[in-house]
N, CA, C and O atoms as a MOPAC input file, in Angstrom:
PM7 MOZYME 1SCF
protein

 N     -3.32800 1    31.59400 1   -47.81600 1
 C     -2.62100 1    31.25200 1   -48.43000 1
 C     -1.27300 1    31.38300 1   -47.80800 1
 O     -0.76500 1    32.41400 1   -47.36700 1
 N     -0.60400 1    29.78200 1   -47.84700 1
 C      0.67000 1    29.79400 1   -47.85600 1
 C      1.75000 1    29.84700 1   -48.59100 1
 O      2.16400 1    29.15000 1   -49.51800 1
 N      2.36900 1    31.28600 1   -47.74700 1
 C      4.19800 1    30.79400 1   -49.17900 1
 C      4.51400 1    29.72500 1   -48.87900 1
 O      4.42800 1    29.07600 1   -47.83600 1
 N      5.19700 1    29.39400 1   -50.60100 1
 C      6.32100 1    28.95600 1   -50.48600 1
 C      7.73000 1    28.05700 1   -49.88500 1
 O      8.08000 1    27.65800 1   -50.99600 1
 N      8.41500 1    27.66600 1   -49.26400 1
 C      9.32600 1    27.21400 1   -48.06600 1
 C     10.19000 1    27.18300 1   -49.12100 1
 O      9.88600 1    26.42800 1   -50.04500 1
 N     11.67100 1    28.12500 1   -49.24700 1
 C     12.47400 1    27.29700 1   -49.56300 1
 C     13.69200 1    26.61000 1   -48.79000 1
 O     14.58000 1    27.34200 1   -48.35400 1
 N     13.78300 1    24.86700 1   -48.56000 1
 C     14.77600 1    24.63600 1   -47.74400 1
 C     15.76300 1    24.97600 1   -47.28800 1
 O     16.03600 1    24.64800 1   -46.13400 1
 N     17.18800 1    26.25300 1   -48.54300 1
 C     17.82200 1    26.52700 1   -48.57400 1
 C     18.40300 1    27.66800 1   -46.80200 1
 O     19.29600 1    27.84300 1   -45.97300 1
 N     17.31300 1    28.00300 1   -47.15600 1
 C     16.89700 1    29.09600 1   -45.77900 1
 C     16.74000 1    28.50400 1   -44.45500 1
 O     17.01900 1    29.23800 1   -43.50700 1
 N     16.27600 1    27.10600 1   -44.16600 1
 C     15.91000 1    26.85900 1   -43.16000 1
 C     16.99100 1    25.43900 1   -42.68500 1
 O     17.94800 1    24.79900 1   -43.12200 1
 N     15.99900 1    25.50600 1   -41.39800 1
 C     17.48700 1    23.83200 1   -40.49200 1
 C     16.51900 1    23.02400 1   -40.76300 1
 O     15.54500 1    23.30600 1   -41.46100 1
 N     16.72100 1    22.04000 1   -40.25800 1
 C     15.37400 1    20.88800 1   -40.55600 1
 C     14.77300 1    21.02900 1   -39.41200 1
 O     13.67400 1    20.48100 1   -39.48600 1
 N     14.95000 1    21.48600 1   -38.40400 1
 C     13.99300 1    21.17900 1   -37.34300 1
 C     12.64700 1    22.42900 1   -38.38500 1
 O     11.50100 1    22.13400 1   -38.72300 1
 N     13.26700 1    23.53300 1   -38.58300 1
 C     11.91200 1    24.12700 1   -39.43300 1
 C     11.50200 1    23.24300 1   -40.53700 1
 O     10.43800 1    22.68200 1   -40.27500 1
 N     11.85400 1    23.02200 1   -41.35900 1
 C     11.62000 1    22.31200 1   -42.19800 1
 C     10.23000 1    21.27400 1   -41.55500 1
 O      9.09900 1    21.65900 1   -41.85400 1
 N     10.36400 1    20.00800 1   -40.70500 1
 C      9.94600 1    19.54900 1   -40.12000 1
 C      8.38000 1    20.25400 1   -39.85200 1
 O      7.32700 1    19.92800 1   -40.40000 1
 N      8.60000 1    21.30600 1   -38.84100 1
 C      7.59000 1    21.99000 1   -38.47900 1
 C      6.55000 1    22.26000 1   -39.29400 1
 O      5.39600 1    21.85600 1   -39.15600 1
 N      7.20900 1    23.31700 1   -40.59700 1
 C      6.18000 1    23.52100 1   -40.97900 1
 C      5.67100 1    21.85900 1   -42.48500 1
 O      4.51900 1    21.60000 1   -42.83500 1
 N      6.76800 1    21.22800 1   -42.91800 1
 C      6.15200 1    20.09700 1   -43.29200 1
 C      4.96900 1    19.70500 1   -42.98700 1
 O      3.99500 1    19.32000 1   -43.63300 1
 N      5.40200 1    19.99300 1   -40.99400 1
 C      3.75900 1    19.61100 1   -39.73300 1
 C      2.55000 1    20.04000 1   -40.14000 1
 O      1.54300 1    19.39100 1   -40.42300 1
 N      2.80500 1    21.50400 1   -40.14300 1
 C      1.37900 1    22.05100 1   -40.33700 1
 C      1.18600 1    22.41700 1   -41.73200 1
 O      0.32800 1    23.26200 1   -41.98800 1
 N      1.83300 1    21.92100 1   -42.62000 1
 C      1.05700 1    21.39800 1   -44.01500 1
 C      0.44000 1    20.61800 1   -43.99100 1
 O     -0.62800 1    20.70200 1   -44.59700 1
 N      0.64000 1    19.92200 1   -43.57100 1
 C      0.19700 1    18.41900 1   -43.96400 1
 C     -0.89100 1    19.07900 1   -42.97400 1
 O     -1.54700 1    19.76900 1   -43.75400 1
 N     -1.49400 1    19.26900 1   -41.58600 1
 C     -2.69400 1    19.38400 1   -40.49600 1
 C     -3.41100 1    20.30200 1   -42.24700 1
 O     -4.51400 1    19.93500 1   -42.65500 1
 N     -2.67700 1    21.32700 1   -42.98100 1
 C     -3.77300 1    22.32000 1   -43.71100 1
 C     -4.00100 1    21.53800 1   -44.73900 1
 O     -4.93600 1    22.05900 1   -45.34800 1
 N     -3.59900 1    20.36800 1   -45.39000 1
 C     -3.78200 1    19.07300 1   -46.51600 1
 C     -4.86100 1    18.44500 1   -45.97600 1
 O     -6.01700 1    18.49500 1   -46.39500 1
 N     -4.37000 1    17.73900 1   -44.85700 1
 C     -5.26900 1    16.63700 1   -43.87900 1
 C     -4.63200 1    15.21000 1   -44.53800 1
 O     -3.66300 1    14.86400 1   -45.21500 1
 N     -5.83800 1    14.60700 1   -43.88100 1
 C     -5.13400 1    13.13300 1   -44.68800 1
 C     -5.73500 1    12.48900 1   -46.29000 1
 O     -6.71600 1    12.94500 1   -46.87600 1
 N     -4.81500 1    11.26500 1   -46.81300 1
 C     -5.55000 1    11.60700 1   -48.36800 1
 C     -4.88700 1    10.26900 1   -48.38000 1
 O     -3.69000 1    10.04400 1   -48.20300 1
 N     -6.15600 1     9.13700 1   -48.69000 1
 C     -6.64000 1     7.81200 1   -49.06600 1
 C     -6.23200 1     7.79700 1   -49.95800 1
 O     -7.18500 1     8.04500 1   -50.69600 1
 N     -4.76500 1     7.58000 1   -50.99400 1
 C     -4.72400 1     7.08900 1   -52.11200 1
 C     -5.55100 1     5.54400 1   -52.65800 1
 O     -5.76400 1     5.14900 1   -53.80500 1
 N     -5.75500 1     5.16200 1   -51.85000 1
 C     -6.37400 1     3.78700 1   -52.30300 1
 C     -4.80700 1     2.57100 1   -52.06400 1
 O     -3.66900 1     2.75900 1   -51.63500 1
 N     -5.51000 1     1.41400 1   -52.57800 1
 C     -4.98500 1     0.32600 1   -52.46800 1
 C     -3.17800 1     0.81700 1   -54.13800 1
 O     -3.15100 1     1.52600 1   -55.14400 1
 N     -2.16300 1    -0.06700 1   -53.45600 1
 C     -1.37000 1     0.32200 1   -54.55800 1
 C     -1.92800 1    -0.77200 1   -55.90000 1
 O     -2.52400 1    -1.84000 1   -56.03500 1
 N     -1.33400 1     0.22300 1   -56.67400 1
 C     -1.21400 1    -0.53600 1   -58.02700 1
 C     -0.22700 1    -1.09200 1   -58.64000 1
 O      0.92000 1    -0.65400 1   -58.72600 1
 N     -0.63800 1    -2.03200 1   -59.06000 1
 C      0.79900 1    -3.31700 1   -59.07500 1
 C      0.40000 1    -3.33200 1   -60.84500 1
 O     -0.61800 1    -3.80100 1   -61.35500 1
 N      1.66000 1    -2.60200 1   -61.59800 1
 C      1.34700 1    -1.90100 1   -63.41400 1
 C      2.09300 1    -3.67100 1   -63.57300 1
 O      2.83400 1    -4.48800 1   -63.02600 1
 N      1.21200 1    -3.41900 1   -64.76200 1
 C      1.60700 1    -5.20000 1   -65.43900 1
 C      2.97500 1    -5.27000 1   -66.44600 1
 O      3.33400 1    -4.31100 1   -67.12800 1
 N      3.35500 1    -5.98600 1   -66.42800 1
 C      5.12700 1    -6.08300 1   -66.35700 1
 C      5.29000 1    -6.02600 1   -67.39200 1
 O      4.71400 1    -6.80700 1   -68.14900 1
 N      6.17600 1    -5.04000 1   -67.85800 1
 C      6.49500 1    -5.52400 1   -69.54900 1
 C      6.60100 1    -7.03200 1   -69.82900 1
 O      6.80800 1    -8.04500 1   -69.16100 1
 N      6.38900 1    -6.75700 1   -70.99400 1
 C      6.88200 1    -7.99800 1   -71.75900 1
 C      8.02800 1    -7.74500 1   -72.67200 1
 O      8.03000 1    -6.92800 1   -73.59300 1
 N      9.11000 1    -8.61600 1   -72.28300 1
 C     10.22700 1    -8.86300 1   -72.93000 1
 C     10.54100 1    -9.16100 1   -73.76100 1
 O     11.38800 1    -8.57700 1   -74.43800 1
 N      9.86300 1   -10.41400 1   -74.10500 1
 C      9.56000 1   -11.55900 1   -74.81600 1
 C     10.14500 1   -10.45900 1   -76.34700 1
 O      9.83400 1    -9.26800 1   -76.31700 1
 N     10.82000 1   -10.90800 1   -77.35500 1
 C     11.58700 1   -10.06700 1   -77.84600 1
 C     11.19400 1   -11.42600 1   -79.58400 1
 O     10.91500 1   -12.62300 1   -79.51200 1
 N     11.29500 1   -10.84800 1   -80.43900 1
 C     11.13600 1   -11.56900 1   -81.79000 1
 C     12.09900 1   -11.14400 1   -82.80500 1
 O     12.24600 1    -9.92300 1   -82.85600 1
 N     12.62500 1   -11.66700 1   -83.42600 1
 C     14.29600 1   -11.28700 1   -84.44700 1
 C     13.51700 1    -9.51200 1   -84.73200 1
 O     12.40600 1    -9.14000 1   -84.35500 1
 N     14.43200 1    -8.81200 1   -85.40700 1
 C     14.14300 1    -7.76700 1   -86.32400 1
 C     13.69000 1    -7.77300 1   -87.84900 1
 O     14.57100 1    -8.55900 1   -88.20000 1
 N     13.17300 1    -7.57500 1   -88.73500 1
 C     13.16600 1    -7.61100 1   -90.34400 1
 C     14.54800 1    -7.28600 1   -90.84400 1
 O     15.06300 1    -7.78100 1   -91.84700 1
 N     15.03600 1    -6.49400 1   -90.12100 1
 C     16.77400 1    -6.26400 1   -90.85500 1
 C     17.36700 1    -6.10300 1   -89.99400 1
 O     16.92500 1    -5.76900 1   -88.89400 1
 N     19.18000 1    -6.41100 1   -90.43600 1
 C     20.21800 1    -6.89100 1   -90.05700 1
 C     20.14200 1    -4.86600 1   -89.57800 1
 O     19.96700 1    -3.90500 1   -90.32700 1
 N     20.33600 1    -4.90900 1   -88.23500 1
 C     20.81700 1    -3.19300 1   -87.58700 1
 C     22.28800 1    -3.14900 1   -86.35500 1
 O     22.41300 1    -3.88100 1   -85.37300 1
 N     22.98500 1    -2.35500 1   -86.69100 1
 C     23.74000 1    -1.71800 1   -85.75000 1
 C     23.50400 1    -0.66900 1   -83.90800 1
 O     22.62600 1     0.09700 1   -83.50900 1
 N     24.03200 1    -0.88800 1   -83.65100 1
 C     23.42500 1     0.46900 1   -82.46600 1
 C     24.70300 1     1.23300 1   -82.63800 1
 O     25.82900 1     0.74700 1   -82.74400 1
 N     24.44500 1     2.20200 1   -82.64700 1
 C     25.35100 1     3.52800 1   -82.69100 1
 C     24.64300 1     4.94000 1   -82.51900 1
 O     23.51200 1     5.36100 1   -82.76300 1
 N     25.83400 1     5.50200 1   -81.98000 1
 C     25.05300 1     7.05500 1   -81.38900 1
 C     25.52900 1     8.10000 1   -82.78200 1
 O     26.51700 1     8.23100 1   -83.50600 1
 N     24.00000 1     8.79100 1   -82.61300 1
 C     24.51200 1    10.47200 1   -83.37900 1
 C     25.65400 1    11.65800 1   -82.93300 1
 O     25.20800 1    11.92100 1   -81.81600 1
 N     26.67000 1    12.41100 1   -83.07200 1
 C     27.32000 1    13.00800 1   -82.58900 1
 C     26.71500 1    14.53300 1   -82.08500 1
 O     27.04300 1    15.62400 1   -81.61900 1
 N     26.08200 1    14.07800 1   -82.34800 1
 C     25.66700 1    15.44700 1   -81.59800 1
 C     23.81800 1    15.07900 1   -80.99600 1
 O     23.10100 1    14.22100 1   -81.51200 1
 N     23.35200 1    16.11700 1   -79.65700 1
 C     22.77100 1    16.15800 1   -79.50400 1
 C     20.96500 1    16.23100 1   -80.17200 1
 O     19.90700 1    15.63700 1   -79.96500 1
 N     21.47200 1    17.34200 1   -81.04600 1
 C     20.37200 1    17.57200 1   -82.52000 1
 C     20.28600 1    17.10900 1   -83.24600 1
 O     19.77400 1    17.92100 1   -84.01700 1
 N     20.46500 1    15.79800 1   -84.00400 1
 C     20.73100 1    15.12500 1   -84.51800 1
 C     19.21400 1    14.90300 1   -85.62300 1
 O     18.60000 1    13.84600 1   -85.48000 1
 N     18.75700 1    15.80300 1   -86.54800 1
 C     17.10600 1    15.45500 1   -87.02700 1
 C     17.52300 1    14.10500 1   -87.64300 1
 O     18.55200 1    13.55600 1   -88.03700 1
 N     15.90100 1    13.78500 1   -87.50200 1
 C     15.89200 1    12.45600 1   -88.66500 1
 C     14.81600 1    12.44800 1   -89.29100 1
 O     13.88800 1    12.26400 1   -88.50300 1
 N     14.64500 1    12.50400 1   -89.82200 1
 C     13.82400 1    12.74800 1   -91.60800 1
 C     13.06900 1    11.42200 1   -92.02000 1
 O     13.28500 1    10.22200 1   -91.84700 1
 N     12.00600 1    12.23300 1   -92.69400 1
 C     11.29900 1    10.88700 1   -93.44800 1
 C     11.63000 1    10.67400 1   -94.55900 1
 O     10.67900 1    10.15600 1   -95.14400 1
 N     12.34900 1    10.77000 1   -95.10100 1
 C     13.34500 1    10.97600 1   -96.51200 1
 C     14.85200 1    11.35000 1   -96.55800 1
 O     15.32200 1    12.37900 1   -96.07400 1
 N     15.58000 1    10.33100 1   -97.23700 1
 C     16.93300 1    10.50200 1   -97.59400 1
 C     17.17800 1    11.93800 1   -98.31400 1
 O     17.55500 1    12.22600 1   -99.45000 1
 N     16.80000 1    12.74000 1   -97.15800 1
 C     16.75500 1    14.40400 1   -98.31300 1
 C     17.06300 1    15.66600 1   -96.52700 1
 O     17.13500 1    15.36700 1   -95.33500 1
 N     17.12700 1    16.59300 1   -97.03600 1
 C     17.07900 1    17.17000 1   -96.19600 1
 C     16.71100 1    18.53000 1   -96.09600 1
 O     17.13700 1    19.55000 1   -95.55500 1
 N     15.43100 1    18.05200 1   -97.06600 1
 C     13.82300 1    19.06500 1   -97.13600 1
 C     13.17100 1    18.61500 1   -97.36900 1
 O     12.17700 1    19.06800 1   -97.93700 1
 N     13.49900 1    16.63700 1   -96.84200 1
 C     12.35300 1    15.89600 1   -96.56400 1
 C     11.34700 1    16.46000 1   -95.18300 1
 O     11.40700 1    17.61000 1   -94.74900 1
 N     10.39000 1    15.31600 1   -94.59900 1
 C      9.59100 1    15.82900 1   -93.28000 1
 C     10.38600 1    15.38100 1   -92.00700 1
 O     10.81000 1    14.23000 1   -92.10300 1
 N     10.69500 1    16.04600 1   -90.79900 1
 C     11.80700 1    16.25700 1   -89.53100 1
 C     10.67100 1    14.88600 1   -89.47000 1
 O      9.71500 1    14.87700 1   -90.24600 1
 N     10.83900 1    14.00700 1   -88.69700 1
 C      9.98900 1    12.75500 1   -87.81700 1
 C     10.46900 1    13.20200 1   -86.83500 1
 O      9.61400 1    13.28000 1   -85.95200 1
 N     11.67400 1    13.63300 1   -86.44900 1
 C     12.31200 1    13.46100 1   -84.34400 1
 C     13.97000 1    13.50200 1   -84.45500 1
 O     14.68800 1    13.14600 1   -85.39000 1
 N     14.15500 1    13.80300 1   -83.76600 1
 C     15.44500 1    14.16400 1   -82.45000 1
 C     15.88100 1    13.05600 1   -82.20400 1
 O     15.15200 1    12.33400 1   -81.52300 1
 N     17.55500 1    12.37200 1   -82.77500 1
 C     18.20500 1    10.99900 1   -82.54600 1
 C     17.95700 1    10.89300 1   -81.10900 1
 O     18.00700 1    11.87000 1   -80.36200 1
 N     17.74700 1     9.96000 1   -80.80800 1
 C     18.18200 1     9.56800 1   -78.90200 1
 C     19.13400 1     8.97800 1   -78.91800 1
 O     19.33100 1     8.38300 1   -79.97800 1
 N     20.38200 1     8.78700 1   -77.63400 1
 C     21.65300 1     8.58700 1   -77.60500 1
 C     21.56000 1     7.18000 1   -78.18300 1
 O     22.63500 1     6.74000 1   -78.59200 1
 N     20.35500 1     6.27700 1   -78.31800 1
 C     21.24700 1     4.93800 1   -79.28400 1
 C     19.82100 1     5.16500 1   -80.27300 1
 O     18.75700 1     5.70100 1   -79.96200 1
 N     20.36900 1     4.35600 1   -81.96000 1
 C     20.25700 1     3.99000 1   -82.58200 1
 C     19.86800 1     2.55000 1   -83.58500 1
 O     20.67700 1     1.86500 1   -84.21100 1
 N     19.10000 1     2.45600 1   -83.53900 1
 C     19.29900 1     0.93200 1   -84.93900 1
 C     19.40200 1     1.30600 1   -85.65200 1
 O     18.55400 1     2.05100 1   -86.14300 1
 N     21.24700 1     0.85300 1   -86.52700 1
 C     21.40500 1     1.78200 1   -88.30300 1
 C     20.94900 1     0.80400 1   -88.39100 1
 O     20.93600 1    -0.14900 1   -87.61300 1
 N     20.16600 1     1.06700 1   -90.18100 1
 C     20.52800 1    -0.05500 1   -90.64700 1
 C     22.00900 1    -0.21600 1   -91.98500 1
 O     22.52000 1     0.86900 1   -92.26300 1
 N     22.37200 1    -0.97200 1   -92.42800 1
 C     23.07500 1    -1.11500 1   -93.67600 1
 C     23.16400 1    -0.35400 1   -94.90800 1
 O     24.00800 1    -0.40200 1   -95.80300 1
 N     22.10200 1     0.37300 1   -94.77000 1
 C     20.90800 1     1.36100 1   -96.07600 1
 C     21.68200 1     2.60400 1   -96.17600 1
 O     21.60600 1     3.53500 1   -95.37400 1
 N     22.35300 1     2.56200 1   -97.10600 1
 C     22.67900 1     4.23400 1   -97.12100 1
 C     22.76300 1     4.95500 1   -98.28900 1
 O     23.76700 1     5.61000 1   -98.00600 1
 N     22.57600 1     5.17800 1   -98.95700 1
 C     22.07600 1     6.35300 1   -99.72700 1
 C     21.96300 1     7.64700 1   -99.59800 1
 O     21.23200 1     8.30800 1   -98.86100 1
 N     23.23200 1     8.15400 1  -100.85800 1
 C     23.44900 1     9.34900 1  -101.25400 1
 C     23.93000 1    10.44100 1   -99.50600 1
 O     23.54900 1    11.52000 1   -99.05200 1
 N     24.79000 1     9.50800 1   -99.11000 1
 C     25.72900 1    10.20600 1   -97.37600 1
 C     24.10000 1    10.05900 1   -96.49800 1
 O     24.09000 1    10.87900 1   -95.58000 1
 N     22.85400 1     9.28900 1   -96.55700 1
 C     22.09600 1     9.73800 1   -95.38600 1
 C     21.92900 1     7.89100 1   -94.86000 1
 O     21.50400 1     7.21700 1   -95.79800 1
 N     22.19100 1     7.08700 1   -93.59000 1
 C     21.41700 1     6.42700 1   -93.23700 1
 C     20.40800 1     6.22300 1   -93.32700 1
 O     19.68400 1     7.15400 1   -93.67900 1
 N     19.78700 1     4.85100 1   -93.04900 1
 C     18.23800 1     5.04000 1   -92.76900 1
 C     18.30500 1     4.23900 1   -91.05300 1
 O     19.24700 1     3.70200 1   -90.47100 1
 N     16.92200 1     4.45400 1   -90.65300 1
 C     17.16900 1     3.70400 1   -88.78900 1
 C     16.11800 1     3.37900 1   -88.72000 1
 O     15.11200 1     3.88200 1   -89.22000 1
 N     16.25300 1     2.39600 1   -88.01500 1
 C     14.79000 1     2.33700 1   -88.05800 1
 C     14.49000 1     2.33600 1   -86.65400 1
 O     15.29600 1     2.17700 1   -85.73700 1
 N     12.80200 1     2.59600 1   -86.54700 1
 C     12.36600 1     3.71300 1   -85.07500 1
 C     11.49300 1     2.28500 1   -84.90900 1
 O     11.83100 1     1.82500 1   -83.81800 1
 N     10.44100 1     1.33400 1   -85.58700 1
 C     10.21100 1     0.60000 1   -84.81300 1
 C      9.76500 1    -0.65700 1   -86.01500 1
 O     10.44000 1    -1.07900 1   -86.95400 1
 N      8.60100 1    -0.98400 1   -85.64800 1
 C      8.75600 1    -2.54900 1   -86.97900 1
 C      8.37200 1    -1.75300 1   -88.13900 1
 O      9.04200 1    -1.92300 1   -89.15700 1
 N      7.17800 1    -0.71000 1   -88.17300 1
 C      6.69700 1    -0.25900 1   -89.69500 1
 C      7.52500 1     1.23100 1   -89.69200 1
 O      7.36100 1     1.93800 1   -90.68700 1
 N      7.98600 1     1.49000 1   -89.12500 1
 C      9.05200 1     2.23600 1   -88.99900 1
 C     10.80500 1     2.96500 1   -89.40500 1
 O     11.73500 1     2.84800 1   -88.60700 1
 N     10.91900 1     3.54600 1   -90.50600 1
 C     12.25100 1     4.21200 1   -90.65000 1
 C     12.15600 1     5.34300 1   -90.67100 1
 O     11.16000 1     6.06700 1   -90.65600 1
 N     13.81400 1     5.68200 1   -90.73000 1
 C     13.67900 1     7.71400 1   -90.50800 1
 C     14.87200 1     7.13000 1   -91.09100 1
 O     15.29400 1     5.97400 1   -91.11200 1
 N     15.38200 1     8.41300 1   -91.64000 1
 C     17.00700 1     8.61700 1   -92.33800 1
 C     17.45800 1    10.30900 1   -91.28700 1
 O     16.76400 1    11.19400 1   -90.78700 1
 N     18.86600 1    10.06300 1   -91.35900 1
 C     19.73500 1    10.35900 1   -90.79000 1
 C     21.30500 1    10.76100 1   -91.68100 1
 O     22.13600 1     9.93500 1   -92.05800 1
 N     21.36000 1    12.06000 1   -91.83000 1
 C     22.78300 1    11.75200 1   -92.02700 1
 C     23.90900 1    11.13500 1   -91.42400 1
 O     24.35700 1    11.21300 1   -90.28000 1
 N     24.30200 1    10.45500 1   -92.50700 1
 C     25.91100 1     9.27300 1   -91.87000 1
 C     27.24100 1    10.07900 1   -91.69600 1
 O     28.29800 1     9.52000 1   -91.40400 1
 N     27.11600 1    11.49600 1   -91.90300 1
 C     27.98800 1    12.29000 1   -91.19900 1
 C     27.86200 1    13.14600 1   -89.24500 1
 O     28.47100 1    13.92900 1   -88.51600 1
 N     26.57300 1    12.22400 1   -89.26800 1
 C     25.72600 1    12.33500 1   -88.04800 1
 C     25.96200 1    11.25700 1   -86.44900 1
 O     25.70500 1    11.27700 1   -85.24600 1
 N     26.74900 1    10.24200 1   -87.69900 1
 C     26.65400 1     9.26900 1   -87.25800 1
 C     27.94800 1     8.65500 1   -86.69300 1
 O     28.91800 1     8.71500 1   -87.44900 1
 N     28.13200 1     8.06400 1   -85.47100 1
 C     29.28300 1     7.43600 1   -85.06100 1
 C     29.20400 1     5.85900 1   -83.97400 1
 O     28.10700 1     5.32800 1   -83.79700 1
 N     30.44500 1     5.28300 1   -83.35400 1
 C     29.89800 1     4.10100 1   -82.44500 1
 C     29.44600 1     4.59700 1   -81.60900 1
 O     29.76400 1     5.71700 1   -81.21000 1
 N     28.18400 1     3.54300 1   -80.91400 1
 C     27.68900 1     3.98300 1   -79.95400 1
 C     28.58600 1     4.74000 1   -78.56500 1
 O     29.78200 1     4.44900 1   -78.53600 1
 N     28.12500 1     5.58300 1   -77.55200 1
 C     29.27400 1     6.27800 1   -76.37000 1
 C     27.58300 1     6.30400 1   -75.45100 1
 O     26.43500 1     6.74200 1   -75.37900 1
 N     28.87400 1     5.24600 1   -74.79200 1
 C     27.83300 1     4.78500 1   -73.24900 1
 C     27.41800 1     6.83700 1   -72.75600 1
 O     27.82700 1     7.98700 1   -72.91200 1
 N     26.55900 1     6.17400 1   -72.24900 1
 C     25.99700 1     7.72000 1   -71.63600 1
 C     26.79900 1     7.46900 1   -70.22100 1
 O     27.40800 1     8.53300 1   -70.10600 1
 N     27.05900 1     6.86600 1   -69.36500 1
 C     28.53900 1     7.40500 1   -68.33000 1
 C     28.89800 1     6.52600 1   -68.44000 1
 O     28.68300 1     5.31800 1   -68.33800 1
 N     30.02300 1     7.76100 1   -68.86800 1
 C     31.90100 1     7.70200 1   -68.92500 1
 C     32.39100 1     6.71100 1   -67.95600 1
 O     32.99000 1     5.68300 1   -68.27400 1
 N     32.06700 1     7.11900 1   -66.60000 1
 C     32.22700 1     6.38600 1   -65.68700 1
 C     32.27400 1     4.32100 1   -65.62900 1
 O     33.05300 1     3.52600 1   -65.10200 1
 N     31.27400 1     4.19600 1   -66.28900 1
 C     30.59800 1     2.49600 1   -66.55700 1
 C     30.39500 1     1.90500 1   -67.67100 1
 O     29.53500 1     1.03100 1   -67.78600 1
 N     31.37600 1     2.41200 1   -68.92600 1
 C     31.14100 1     2.19200 1   -69.93400 1
 C     30.58600 1     0.16600 1   -69.93600 1
 O     30.82000 1    -0.85500 1   -69.29000 1
 N     29.78700 1     0.60800 1   -71.09500 1
 C     28.96700 1    -1.07000 1   -71.83600 1
 C     28.21800 1    -0.85900 1   -73.06900 1
 O     27.41200 1    -0.02300 1   -73.47800 1
 N     28.77600 1    -1.92600 1   -73.51800 1
 C     28.22100 1    -1.56300 1   -75.06900 1
 C     26.93400 1    -1.79100 1   -75.03100 1
 O     26.31100 1    -1.96700 1   -73.98400 1
 N     26.17600 1    -1.81300 1   -76.78300 1
 C     24.86500 1    -1.24100 1   -77.04200 1
 C     25.23500 1    -2.81100 1   -78.30900 1
 O     26.18100 1    -3.24600 1   -78.96500 1
 N     23.56300 1    -3.20400 1   -77.99000 1
 C     23.54000 1    -4.34000 1   -78.98300 1
 C     22.20300 1    -4.07100 1   -79.33400 1
 O     21.65500 1    -3.44200 1   -78.42800 1
 N     21.37400 1    -4.32300 1   -80.40100 1
 C     20.15700 1    -4.22900 1   -80.81700 1
 C     19.98900 1    -5.79200 1   -80.93400 1
 O     20.34200 1    -6.54600 1   -81.84100 1
 N     19.22200 1    -6.10100 1   -79.52400 1
 C     18.53500 1    -7.60200 1   -79.43800 1
 C     17.48500 1    -7.75700 1   -79.85300 1
 O     17.10500 1    -8.89200 1   -79.56600 1
 N     16.80100 1    -7.23700 1   -80.37400 1
 C     15.08400 1    -7.33500 1   -80.95200 1
 C     13.80700 1    -6.55600 1   -80.88800 1
 O     13.98100 1    -5.34200 1   -80.78200 1
 N     12.49200 1    -6.99000 1   -80.92900 1
 C     11.91400 1    -6.02000 1   -80.93600 1
 C     10.89100 1    -6.25200 1   -80.03100 1
 O     10.82300 1    -7.48100 1   -80.00000 1
 N     10.08200 1    -5.82200 1   -79.30100 1
 C      9.19600 1    -6.46300 1   -78.53800 1
 C      7.78700 1    -6.64900 1   -79.56700 1
 O      7.78200 1    -6.21700 1   -80.71900 1
 N      6.48300 1    -7.44100 1   -78.87500 1
 C      5.46200 1    -7.76000 1   -79.98400 1
 C      4.60500 1    -6.46200 1   -80.20200 1
 O      3.54100 1    -6.62600 1   -80.79900 1
 N      4.94000 1    -5.16600 1   -79.78500 1
 C      4.16900 1    -3.42100 1   -80.17400 1
 C      5.19000 1    -3.10300 1   -81.37600 1
 O      5.26600 1    -2.03400 1   -81.98200 1
 N      5.82900 1    -4.06400 1   -81.55200 1
 C      7.81000 1    -3.23500 1   -82.61300 1
 C      8.43700 1    -2.70300 1   -81.35300 1
 O      9.61900 1    -2.95500 1   -81.59000 1
 N      8.42500 1    -2.31900 1   -80.55600 1
 C      9.81600 1    -1.34200 1   -80.17400 1
 C     10.95700 1    -2.21300 1   -80.07000 1
 O     11.15600 1    -3.41800 1   -79.91800 1
 N     11.71800 1    -1.03200 1   -80.22500 1
 C     13.49600 1    -2.22600 1   -80.93100 1
 C     13.83700 1    -1.96700 1   -78.91800 1
 O     13.63000 1    -1.12500 1   -78.04300 1
 N     14.30900 1    -2.99600 1   -79.04600 1
 C     15.42200 1    -3.88100 1   -77.99800 1
 C     16.46000 1    -3.37200 1   -77.60200 1
 O     17.13400 1    -3.25900 1   -78.62500 1
 N     17.29400 1    -2.80900 1   -76.38700 1
 C     18.61500 1    -2.74300 1   -77.04000 1
 C     19.29600 1    -3.18900 1   -75.52800 1
 O     18.94900 1    -2.83300 1   -74.40200 1
 N     20.07000 1    -3.83100 1   -75.82200 1
 C     20.54800 1    -4.65100 1   -74.46500 1
 C     22.11300 1    -4.07300 1   -74.39200 1
 O     22.62100 1    -3.69700 1   -75.44800 1
 N     22.91400 1    -3.99600 1   -73.10100 1
 C     23.86000 1    -3.01500 1   -72.49100 1
 C     24.79900 1    -3.67600 1   -71.76800 1
 O     25.02700 1    -3.40200 1   -70.58900 1
 N     25.39400 1    -4.56900 1   -72.41000 1
 C     26.11600 1    -5.67700 1   -71.67500 1
 C     27.51400 1    -5.07500 1   -71.06600 1
 O     28.10500 1    -4.26800 1   -71.78300 1
 N     27.99400 1    -5.35500 1   -69.99800 1
 C     29.70900 1    -4.66600 1   -69.97700 1
 C     30.74600 1    -4.48300 1   -70.60300 1
 O     31.31400 1    -5.54500 1   -70.85700 1
 N     31.36700 1    -3.39300 1   -71.05300 1
 C     32.61500 1    -3.90200 1   -71.20500 1
 C     33.66600 1    -4.63500 1   -70.98900 1
 O     34.66000 1    -4.51600 1   -71.70600 1

């Protein structure tokens, strides 16, 4: 049995030597020809309703199946949300995909926040793919 090596404690020459020894233990591998993945279709179609790109104010904002704190939890808000103008008793409706909606407390929504503070970008909901996935575009500010 080979014990694991921790790179912090070895020089680059020692790491190279251990890698060669490990390669002898493993032997050669034939992974076959490279697989060319099918390109994702970026053809978009208009959304079924008007939405705005927004962000949750915290990383644990919960999405619900109905505008009620006791409704079934259907997920956690991601860094960008397609939020509709529909508001019910302090809750905003979120477009999850072409056929599914969720609800988030309006108090947990804010303007879109770029994930990279050193390169801020805007967020625009640009449509949806044929499979219903919401498409977001991120033009530079």
